Short mmCIF file of C-alpha atoms in Angstrom, two decimals:
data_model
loop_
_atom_site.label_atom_id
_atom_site.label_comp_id
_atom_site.label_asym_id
_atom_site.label_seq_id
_atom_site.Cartn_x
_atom_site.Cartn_y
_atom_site.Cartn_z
CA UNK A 281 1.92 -0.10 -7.84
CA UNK A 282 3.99 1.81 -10.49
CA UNK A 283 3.40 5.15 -12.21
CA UNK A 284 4.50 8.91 -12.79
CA UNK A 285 0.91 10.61 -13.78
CA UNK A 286 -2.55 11.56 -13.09
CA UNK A 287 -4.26 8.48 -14.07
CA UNK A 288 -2.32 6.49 -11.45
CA UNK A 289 -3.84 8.73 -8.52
CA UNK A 290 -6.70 6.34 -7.86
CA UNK A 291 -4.97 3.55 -8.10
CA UNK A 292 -2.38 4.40 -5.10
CA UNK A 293 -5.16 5.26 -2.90
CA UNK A 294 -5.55 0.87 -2.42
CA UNK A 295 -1.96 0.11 -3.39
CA UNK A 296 0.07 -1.53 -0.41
CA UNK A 297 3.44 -0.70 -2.39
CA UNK A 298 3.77 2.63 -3.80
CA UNK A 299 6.60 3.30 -6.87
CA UNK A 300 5.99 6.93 -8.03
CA UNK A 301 8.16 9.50 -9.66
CA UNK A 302 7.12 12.91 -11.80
CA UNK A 303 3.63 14.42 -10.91
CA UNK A 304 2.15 10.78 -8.75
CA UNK A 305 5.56 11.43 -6.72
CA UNK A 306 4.15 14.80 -5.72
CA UNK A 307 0.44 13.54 -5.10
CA UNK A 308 1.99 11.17 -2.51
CA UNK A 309 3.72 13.88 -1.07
CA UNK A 310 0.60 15.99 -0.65
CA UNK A 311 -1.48 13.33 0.51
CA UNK A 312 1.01 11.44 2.92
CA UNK A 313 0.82 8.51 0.83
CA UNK A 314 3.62 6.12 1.25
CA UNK A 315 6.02 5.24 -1.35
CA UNK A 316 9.30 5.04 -2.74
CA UNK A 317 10.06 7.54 -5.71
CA UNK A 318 12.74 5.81 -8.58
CA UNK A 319 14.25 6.83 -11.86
CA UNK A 320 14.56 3.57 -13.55
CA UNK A 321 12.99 0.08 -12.68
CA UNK A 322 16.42 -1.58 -11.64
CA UNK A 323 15.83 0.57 -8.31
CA UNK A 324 12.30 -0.79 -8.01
CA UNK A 325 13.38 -4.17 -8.96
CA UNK A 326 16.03 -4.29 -6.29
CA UNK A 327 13.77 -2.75 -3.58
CA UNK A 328 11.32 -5.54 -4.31
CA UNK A 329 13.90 -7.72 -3.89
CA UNK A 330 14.18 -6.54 -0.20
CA UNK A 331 10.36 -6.63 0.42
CA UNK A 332 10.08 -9.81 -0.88
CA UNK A 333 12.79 -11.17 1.53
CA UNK A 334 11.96 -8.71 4.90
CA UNK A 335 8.71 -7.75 4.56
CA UNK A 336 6.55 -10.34 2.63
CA UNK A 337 3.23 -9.59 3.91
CA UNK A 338 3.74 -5.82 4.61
CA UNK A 339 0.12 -4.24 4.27
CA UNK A 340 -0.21 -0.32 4.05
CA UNK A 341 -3.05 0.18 6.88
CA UNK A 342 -5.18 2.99 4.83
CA UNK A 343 -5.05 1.18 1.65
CA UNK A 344 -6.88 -2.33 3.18
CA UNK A 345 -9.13 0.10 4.48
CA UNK A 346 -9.94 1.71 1.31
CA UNK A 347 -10.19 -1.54 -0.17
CA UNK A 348 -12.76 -2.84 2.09
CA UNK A 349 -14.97 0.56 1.23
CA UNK A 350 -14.10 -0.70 -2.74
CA UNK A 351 -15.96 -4.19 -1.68
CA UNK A 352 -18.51 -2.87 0.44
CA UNK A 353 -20.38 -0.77 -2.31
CA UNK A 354 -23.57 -1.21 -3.12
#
């Protein structure tokens, strides 16, 4: 996931990938989120590069669970 504001704070909560930068950056911060903060999408295009090559199926643990509780609501 990619994004700099408040309406991409839901969103990372499920994301496996984090890009953030501007206020999101800090939200991650604050809520131990994982990510990677960039200025410009050449870094997140070349750091995609590397995940797609070392880590292809890497799965943030508390965002599968979150997912699940997504699926699981009645």
């Amino acid at each position: 996931y990619i994004g700099d504001g408040y309406s991409d704070v839901c969103p990372v909560e499920i994301a496996d990938v984090v890009f953030a930068r501007d206020m999101l950056s800090k939200h991650c911060e604050k809520n131990s989120i994982t990510h990677h903060q960039f200025e410009d999408f050449f870094q997140i295009q070349e750091r995609l590069k590397k995940y797609m090559k070392e880590q292809p199926k890497y799965k943030r643990a508390y965002a599968v669970k979150e997912r699940k509780k997504l699926y699981t609501i009645e």
